[in-house]
Short mmCIF file of C-alpha atoms and ligand atoms in Angstrom, two decimals:
data_model
loop_
_atom_site.label_atom_id
_atom_site.label_comp_id
_atom_site.label_asym_id
_atom_site.label_seq_id
_atom_site.Cartn_x
_atom_site.Cartn_y
_atom_site.Cartn_z
CA UNK A 1 6.02 -16.43 6.49
CA UNK A 2 4.77 -13.63 4.24
CA UNK A 3 7.07 -12.47 1.45
CA UNK A 4 8.78 -9.09 1.54
CA UNK A 5 8.97 -7.88 -2.06
CA UNK A 6 11.24 -4.88 -2.53
CA UNK A 7 10.16 -3.25 -5.79
CA UNK A 8 13.60 -2.26 -7.06
CA UNK A 9 12.66 -1.22 -10.60
CA UNK A 10 14.91 1.70 -11.65
CA UNK A 11 11.94 4.01 -12.27
CA UNK A 12 10.61 3.35 -8.76
CA UNK A 13 14.02 3.92 -7.19
CA UNK A 14 14.63 7.15 -9.16
CA UNK A 15 11.23 8.56 -8.22
CA UNK A 16 11.68 7.49 -4.59
CA UNK A 17 14.90 9.52 -4.40
CA UNK A 18 13.01 12.68 -5.41
CA UNK A 19 10.19 11.82 -2.99
CA UNK A 20 12.70 11.51 -0.13
CA UNK A 21 14.44 14.83 -0.89
CA UNK A 22 13.33 17.48 1.61
CA UNK A 23 13.43 20.14 -1.11
CA UNK A 24 10.74 18.42 -3.19
CA UNK A 25 7.60 20.56 -3.19
CA UNK A 26 4.16 19.23 -2.22
CA UNK A 27 2.82 19.00 -5.78
CA UNK A 28 5.80 16.99 -7.01
CA UNK A 29 5.78 14.82 -3.88
CA UNK A 30 2.09 13.99 -4.41
CA UNK A 31 2.49 13.33 -8.14
CA UNK A 32 5.51 11.09 -7.61
CA UNK A 33 3.90 9.09 -4.79
CA UNK A 34 1.04 8.45 -7.21
CA UNK A 35 3.42 7.39 -9.97
CA UNK A 36 5.32 5.01 -7.68
CA UNK A 37 2.00 3.55 -6.51
CA UNK A 38 1.08 2.85 -10.15
CA UNK A 39 4.40 1.10 -10.74
CA UNK A 40 4.05 -0.89 -7.50
CA UNK A 41 0.52 -1.91 -8.52
CA UNK A 42 2.12 -3.61 -11.53
CA UNK A 43 4.33 -5.64 -9.17
CA UNK A 44 1.66 -6.49 -6.58
CA UNK A 45 -0.66 -7.84 -9.29
CA UNK A 46 2.04 -9.98 -10.92
CA UNK A 47 0.58 -13.26 -9.59
CA UNK A 48 -3.07 -12.62 -10.48
CA UNK A 49 -4.52 -15.69 -12.19
CA UNK A 50 -5.50 -15.67 -15.86
CA UNK A 51 -8.02 -17.68 -17.84
CA UNK A 52 -8.36 -18.19 -21.57
CA UNK A 53 -11.15 -16.67 -23.59
CA UNK A 54 -11.83 -16.79 -27.31
CA UNK A 55 -11.91 -13.55 -29.26
CA UNK A 56 -11.73 -12.53 -32.86
CA UNK A 57 -9.13 -10.03 -33.97
CA UNK A 58 -9.73 -8.32 -37.32
CA UNK A 59 -7.52 -11.07 -38.75
CA UNK A 60 -8.34 -14.37 -36.98
CA UNK A 61 -9.93 -16.14 -34.04
CA UNK A 62 -7.64 -16.68 -31.08
CA UNK A 63 -7.52 -17.83 -27.49
CA UNK A 64 -6.33 -14.99 -25.30
CA UNK A 65 -5.84 -14.31 -21.58
CA UNK A 66 -8.08 -12.36 -19.22
CA UNK A 67 -7.93 -11.84 -15.46
CA UNK A 68 -9.97 -14.53 -13.78
CA UNK A 69 -9.31 -14.43 -10.04
CA UNK A 70 -10.69 -12.45 -7.13
CA UNK A 71 -11.81 -8.89 -7.60
CA UNK A 72 -9.57 -6.36 -5.88
CA UNK A 73 -10.26 -3.90 -3.09
CA UNK A 74 -7.99 -1.11 -1.87
CA UNK A 75 -7.98 -0.12 1.79
CA UNK A 76 -5.91 3.00 2.44
CA UNK A 77 -5.10 3.75 6.07
CA UNK A 78 -6.13 7.37 6.69
CA UNK A 79 -4.75 9.74 5.93
CA UNK A 80 -1.41 9.10 4.19
CA UNK A 81 -2.65 5.94 2.45
CA UNK A 82 -4.96 8.14 0.36
CA UNK A 83 -1.92 9.44 -1.52
CA UNK A 84 -1.40 6.08 -3.23
CA UNK A 85 -5.00 5.22 -4.16
CA UNK A 86 -5.40 7.10 -7.46
CA UNK A 87 -2.08 5.77 -8.74
CA UNK A 88 -3.20 2.18 -8.15
CA UNK A 89 -6.65 2.82 -9.64
CA UNK A 90 -4.96 3.86 -12.89
CA UNK A 91 -3.96 0.20 -13.38
CA UNK A 92 -6.89 -1.44 -11.58
CA UNK A 93 -9.84 0.85 -12.35
CA UNK A 94 -12.42 -1.75 -11.28
CA UNK A 95 -11.04 -1.97 -7.72
CA UNK A 96 -13.41 -0.86 -4.96
CA UNK A 97 -12.03 1.38 -2.23
CA UNK A 98 -12.67 1.02 1.49
CA UNK A 99 -11.12 3.21 4.19
CA UNK A 100 -9.80 2.64 7.67
CA UNK A 101 -8.94 5.33 10.22
CA UNK A 102 -6.82 4.63 13.27
CA UNK A 103 -5.81 6.90 16.12
CA UNK A 104 -3.47 6.35 19.02
CA UNK A 105 -5.05 5.71 22.42
CA UNK A 106 -3.20 8.18 24.67
CA UNK A 107 -3.16 5.72 27.61
CA UNK A 108 -2.25 2.43 25.96
CA UNK A 109 -0.43 4.08 23.00
CA UNK A 110 -2.06 1.41 20.81
CA UNK A 111 -3.82 2.28 17.53
CA UNK A 112 -7.62 2.27 17.91
CA UNK A 113 -10.03 2.13 14.98
CA UNK A 114 -12.21 5.25 14.63
CA UNK A 115 -13.52 4.67 11.11
CA UNK A 116 -14.04 1.65 8.87
CA UNK A 117 -15.98 1.50 5.64
CA UNK A 118 -15.54 -1.50 3.35
CA UNK A 119 -17.05 -2.67 0.07
CA UNK A 120 -20.01 -4.97 0.85
CA UNK A 121 -18.22 -7.92 -0.76
CA UNK A 122 -14.86 -7.20 0.92
CA UNK A 123 -14.55 -10.79 2.21
CA UNK A 124 -14.53 -12.11 -1.37
CA UNK A 125 -11.92 -9.65 -2.63
CA UNK A 126 -8.15 -9.54 -2.54
CA UNK A 127 -7.67 -6.50 -0.31
CA UNK A 128 -4.56 -4.34 -0.69
CA UNK A 129 -3.99 -2.37 2.50
CA UNK A 130 -2.07 0.83 1.76
CA UNK A 131 0.13 2.93 4.05
CA UNK A 132 3.22 4.74 2.74
CA UNK A 133 5.29 4.30 5.91
CA UNK A 134 5.65 1.00 7.81
CA UNK A 135 7.36 2.36 10.94
CA UNK A 136 6.64 0.35 14.11
CA UNK A 137 4.01 -1.55 12.12
CA UNK A 138 1.34 -0.74 14.72
CA UNK A 139 -1.18 0.84 12.34
CA UNK A 140 -0.77 -1.70 9.56
CA UNK A 141 -1.03 -4.59 12.01
CA UNK A 142 -4.18 -3.10 13.56
CA UNK A 143 -5.70 -2.46 10.13
CA UNK A 144 -5.04 -6.03 9.00
CA UNK A 145 -6.49 -7.36 12.29
CA UNK A 146 -9.61 -5.20 11.80
CA UNK A 147 -10.10 -6.65 8.31
CA UNK A 148 -9.57 -10.22 9.51
CA UNK A 149 -12.12 -9.61 12.30
CA UNK A 150 -14.65 -8.78 9.51
CA UNK A 151 -13.89 -12.07 7.74
CA UNK A 152 -11.41 -10.76 5.14
CA UNK A 153 -8.78 -13.40 4.47
CA UNK A 154 -7.04 -12.41 1.25
CA UNK A 155 -4.77 -9.54 2.21
CA UNK A 156 -1.61 -7.83 0.96
CA UNK A 157 0.14 -4.73 2.29
CA UNK A 158 1.66 -1.99 0.12
CA UNK A 159 4.03 0.61 1.61
CA UNK A 160 6.60 2.97 0.15
CA UNK A 161 9.23 2.67 2.89
CA UNK A 162 9.52 0.20 5.77
CA UNK A 163 11.71 0.11 8.88
CA UNK A 164 13.18 -3.31 9.72
CA UNK A 165 11.33 -3.09 13.07
CA UNK A 166 8.01 -2.74 11.24
CA UNK A 167 8.74 -5.64 8.89
CA UNK A 168 9.58 -7.88 11.84
CA UNK A 169 6.45 -6.87 13.78
CA UNK A 170 4.26 -7.38 10.70
CA UNK A 171 5.65 -10.83 10.02
CA UNK A 172 5.15 -11.86 13.66
CA UNK A 173 1.54 -10.60 13.77
CA UNK A 174 0.40 -11.50 10.23
CA UNK A 175 2.66 -14.19 8.76
CA UNK A 176 0.09 -14.80 6.01
CA UNK A 177 0.36 -11.27 4.56
CA UNK A 178 2.83 -10.41 1.78
CA UNK A 179 4.46 -6.96 1.98
CA UNK A 180 5.36 -4.87 -1.07
CA UNK A 181 7.71 -1.93 -0.48
CA UNK A 182 9.95 0.34 -2.54
CA UNK A 183 12.66 0.33 0.17
CA UNK A 184 13.53 -1.08 3.58
CA UNK A 185 15.47 1.65 5.42
CA UNK A 186 17.96 1.51 8.30
CA UNK A 187 15.93 1.97 11.48
CA UNK A 188 13.43 3.98 13.50
CA UNK A 189 14.61 6.98 15.47
CA UNK A 190 13.52 7.82 19.03
CA UNK A 191 10.54 9.83 17.68
CA UNK A 192 9.26 6.93 15.62
CA UNK A 193 10.42 8.31 12.25
CA UNK A 194 11.99 6.03 9.69
CA UNK A 195 15.68 6.88 9.09
CA UNK A 196 16.50 8.13 6.51
CA UNK A 197 12.85 7.85 5.36
CA UNK A 198 11.08 10.85 3.91
CA UNK A 199 9.70 12.63 6.97
CA UNK A 200 5.96 12.70 7.71
CA UNK A 201 4.25 11.25 4.65
CA UNK A 202 0.82 12.72 5.48
CA UNK A 203 2.17 16.22 6.03
CA UNK A 204 4.24 16.11 2.86
CA UNK A 205 1.32 14.78 0.78
CA UNK A 206 -1.20 17.30 2.02
CA UNK A 207 1.09 20.28 2.63
CA UNK A 208 0.34 20.49 6.33
CA UNK A 209 2.99 21.69 8.83
N1 URA B 301 5.04 7.94 9.57
C1 URA B 301 5.58 8.84 8.70
O1 URA B 301 4.86 9.55 8.02
N2 URA B 301 6.92 8.90 8.61
C2 URA B 301 7.75 8.13 9.35
O2 URA B 301 8.97 8.24 9.21
C3 URA B 301 7.17 7.22 10.24
C4 URA B 301 5.81 7.14 10.34
#
């Protein structure tokens, strides 16, 4: 079963409180989502492998550590996932960025892919799928399935807030995928919003509605 890592660092939790507050203006919301994404990038990269290399400091030769594992790719789910990309790129500037767009089929109510653009070497990379809100889990599950269908096997999911229903659905559909979140909230309401959540992440990021 994939891990659920709740990133409970005090800075993340403090910033998340301001993000949740309905009185937080769009600019602050956007800036803080970016800052939390940077801090979560630190946590999600904690198990990256290192190798030794020899360098010379101004004082002496030494063996020192450098990253040695897979290159990283970010795959935000449009549109709210975009709000976390720049914050992650601050820590992992060499990451390539793909995009996936999903929309709900009005008959089946299932998410259907309308856009997918991946780095050419996506299969070789560790892909971090990004969506601030893991509500029912439908979009994240569909995005991960779309990536697996293209041969991508090394996948992690980063969200800000998850509902227990979404976590359960994710683990049933993709037990190989680790989830990184800043909080797991109480439940979903009848309109599919996470309670207490933060409202509509896309609207709050982009100032729509
Ligand atoms: N998507 C959002 O933006 N917010 C929710 O609460 C649930 C899904």
